[in-house]
Amino acid sequence: MGTLERRLTFGLLALVLTAGCYKTECEVNCATGFNETVDDKCGDVITPGLAAAHGGSCSGHEKKHL
């Protein structure tokens, strides 16, 4: 096996092994200035109760980290 083939094989193996290792965080920002980062998807975090408690409007932005 040539050097290029070994590098490609190792790179592909590393990609496959790290594919499921990403952690999803949701950065929540509300109208009252409330900001919080939660270790979950935004769809699971932003609820009508959270929005009502913090000015009636909250939005979230999902981030993925290794």
Coordinates of N, CA and C in Angstrom, one line a residue:
M1 N 0.8 -1.2 0.0 CA 0.0 0.0 0.0 C 0.9 1.2 0.0
G2 N 0.6 2.2 -0.9 CA 1.4 3.4 -1.0 C 1.2 4.4 0.1
T3 N 2.0 5.4 0.2 CA 1.9 6.4 1.3 C 0.6 7.2 1.2
L4 N 0.2 7.5 0.0 CA -1.1 8.3 -0.3 C -2.3 7.4 0.2
E5 N -2.3 6.2 -0.2 CA -3.4 5.3 0.2 C -3.5 5.1 1.7
R6 N -2.3 5.0 2.4 CA -2.3 4.9 3.9 C -2.9 6.2 4.5
R7 N -2.5 7.4 4.0 CA -3.0 8.6 4.5 C -4.5 8.7 4.3
L8 N -5.0 8.4 3.1 CA -6.4 8.4 2.8 C -7.2 7.5 3.7
T9 N -6.7 6.3 3.9 CA -7.3 5.3 4.8 C -7.4 5.8 6.2
F10 N -6.3 6.3 6.7 CA -6.2 6.8 8.1 C -7.2 8.0 8.3
G11 N -7.2 8.9 7.3 CA -8.1 10.1 7.3 C -9.6 9.6 7.3
L12 N -9.9 8.7 6.5 CA -11.3 8.2 6.5 C -11.7 7.5 7.8
L13 N -10.8 6.7 8.3 CA -11.0 6.0 9.6 C -11.2 7.0 10.7
A14 N -10.4 8.1 10.8 CA -10.5 9.1 11.8 C -11.9 9.8 11.6
L15 N -12.3 10.1 10.4 CA -13.6 10.8 10.2 C -14.7 9.9 10.7
V16 N -14.7 8.6 10.4 CA -15.7 7.7 10.8 C -15.8 7.6 12.3
L17 N -14.6 7.5 13.0 CA -14.6 7.4 14.4 C -15.1 8.6 15.2
T18 N -14.9 9.8 14.6 CA -15.3 11.0 15.3 C -16.7 11.5 14.8
A19 N -17.3 10.8 13.9 CA -18.6 11.3 13.3 C -19.7 11.4 14.4
G20 N -19.8 10.5 15.3 CA -20.8 10.5 16.3 C -20.4 11.2 17.6
C21 N -19.3 11.8 17.6 CA -18.8 12.4 18.9 C -19.2 13.9 19.1
Y22 N -20.0 14.4 18.2 CA -20.3 15.8 18.3 C -21.4 16.0 19.4
K23 N -21.2 17.1 20.2 CA -22.2 17.4 21.2 C -23.0 18.6 20.7
T24 N -24.3 18.6 20.8 CA -25.1 19.7 20.4 C -25.5 20.5 21.6
E25 N -25.3 21.8 21.5 CA -25.7 22.8 22.5 C -26.6 23.8 21.9
C26 N -27.5 24.3 22.7 CA -28.5 25.3 22.3 C -28.2 26.6 23.0
E27 N -27.9 27.7 22.3 CA -27.7 29.0 22.9 C -29.0 29.7 22.9
V28 N -29.7 30.0 24.0 CA -31.0 30.6 24.1 C -30.9 32.1 24.4
N29 N -31.6 32.9 23.7 CA -31.6 34.3 23.9 C -33.1 34.7 24.0
C30 N -33.5 35.5 25.0 CA -34.8 35.9 25.2 C -34.9 37.4 25.2
A31 N -36.2 37.9 25.0 CA -36.4 39.4 24.9 C -36.0 40.1 26.2
T32 N -36.0 39.5 27.4 CA -35.7 40.1 28.6 C -34.2 40.2 28.8
G33 N -33.4 39.6 27.9 CA -31.9 39.6 28.1 C -31.4 38.3 28.7
F34 N -32.3 37.4 28.9 CA -32.0 36.1 29.5 C -31.2 35.3 28.4
N35 N -30.0 34.9 28.8 CA -29.1 34.1 27.9 C -28.7 32.8 28.6
E36 N -28.7 31.7 27.9 CA -28.3 30.5 28.6 C -27.9 29.5 27.5
T37 N -26.9 28.7 27.8 CA -26.5 27.6 26.9 C -26.8 26.3 27.5
V38 N -27.5 25.5 26.8 CA -28.0 24.2 27.3 C -27.5 23.1 26.5
D39 N -27.1 22.0 27.1 CA -26.6 20.8 26.3 C -27.7 20.0 25.8
D40 N -28.4 20.5 24.8 CA -29.5 19.8 24.1 C -29.8 20.5 22.8
K41 N -30.7 19.9 22.0 CA -31.2 20.5 20.8 C -32.2 21.6 21.1
C42 N -32.2 22.7 20.3 CA -33.0 23.8 20.6 C -34.5 23.5 20.6
G43 N -34.9 22.5 19.8 CA -36.3 22.1 19.8 C -36.8 21.5 21.1
D44 N -35.8 20.9 21.9 CA -36.2 20.3 23.2 C -36.1 21.4 24.3
V45 N -35.4 22.5 24.0 CA -35.2 23.5 25.1 C -36.2 24.6 25.1
I46 N -36.4 25.2 24.0 CA -37.3 26.4 23.9 C -38.8 25.9 23.9
T47 N -39.4 26.3 25.0 CA -40.8 25.9 25.3 C -41.7 27.1 25.5
P48 N -43.0 27.0 25.3 CA -43.8 28.2 25.6 C -43.7 28.7 27.0
G49 N -43.4 27.8 28.0 CA -43.2 28.2 29.4 C -42.0 29.1 29.5
L50 N -40.9 28.7 28.9 CA -39.7 29.5 28.9 C -39.9 30.8 28.3
A51 N -40.5 30.9 27.2 CA -40.8 32.2 26.5 C -41.7 33.1 27.4
A52 N -42.7 32.5 28.0 CA -43.6 33.3 28.8 C -42.9 33.8 30.0
A53 N -42.0 33.1 30.6 CA -41.2 33.5 31.8 C -40.2 34.6 31.4
H54 N -39.8 34.7 30.2 CA -38.8 35.7 29.8 C -39.2 36.6 28.7
G55 N -40.3 37.3 28.8 CA -40.7 38.3 27.9 C -41.5 37.9 26.7
G56 N -41.9 36.7 26.6 CA -42.8 36.2 25.6 C -42.1 35.8 24.3
S57 N -40.8 36.0 24.2 CA -40.1 35.7 23.0 C -38.7 35.2 23.3
C58 N -38.4 34.0 22.8 CA -37.1 33.4 23.0 C -36.7 32.7 21.7
S59 N -35.4 32.8 21.3 CA -34.9 32.1 20.1 C -33.7 31.3 20.5
G60 N -33.4 30.3 19.7 CA -32.2 29.5 20.0 C -31.4 29.3 18.7
H61 N -30.1 29.1 19.0 CA -29.1 28.8 17.9 C -28.3 27.5 18.3
E62 N -28.4 26.5 17.5 CA -27.7 25.2 17.8 C -26.3 25.3 17.4
K63 N -25.4 24.8 18.2 CA -24.0 24.7 18.0 C -23.5 23.3 18.2
K64 N -22.6 22.8 17.3 CA -22.0 21.5 17.5 C -20.6 21.6 17.8
H65 N -20.2 20.8 18.8 CA -18.8 20.8 19.3 C -18.3 19.4 19.4
L66 N -17.0 19.2 19.2 CA -16.4 17.9 19.4 C -16.3 17.5 20.9

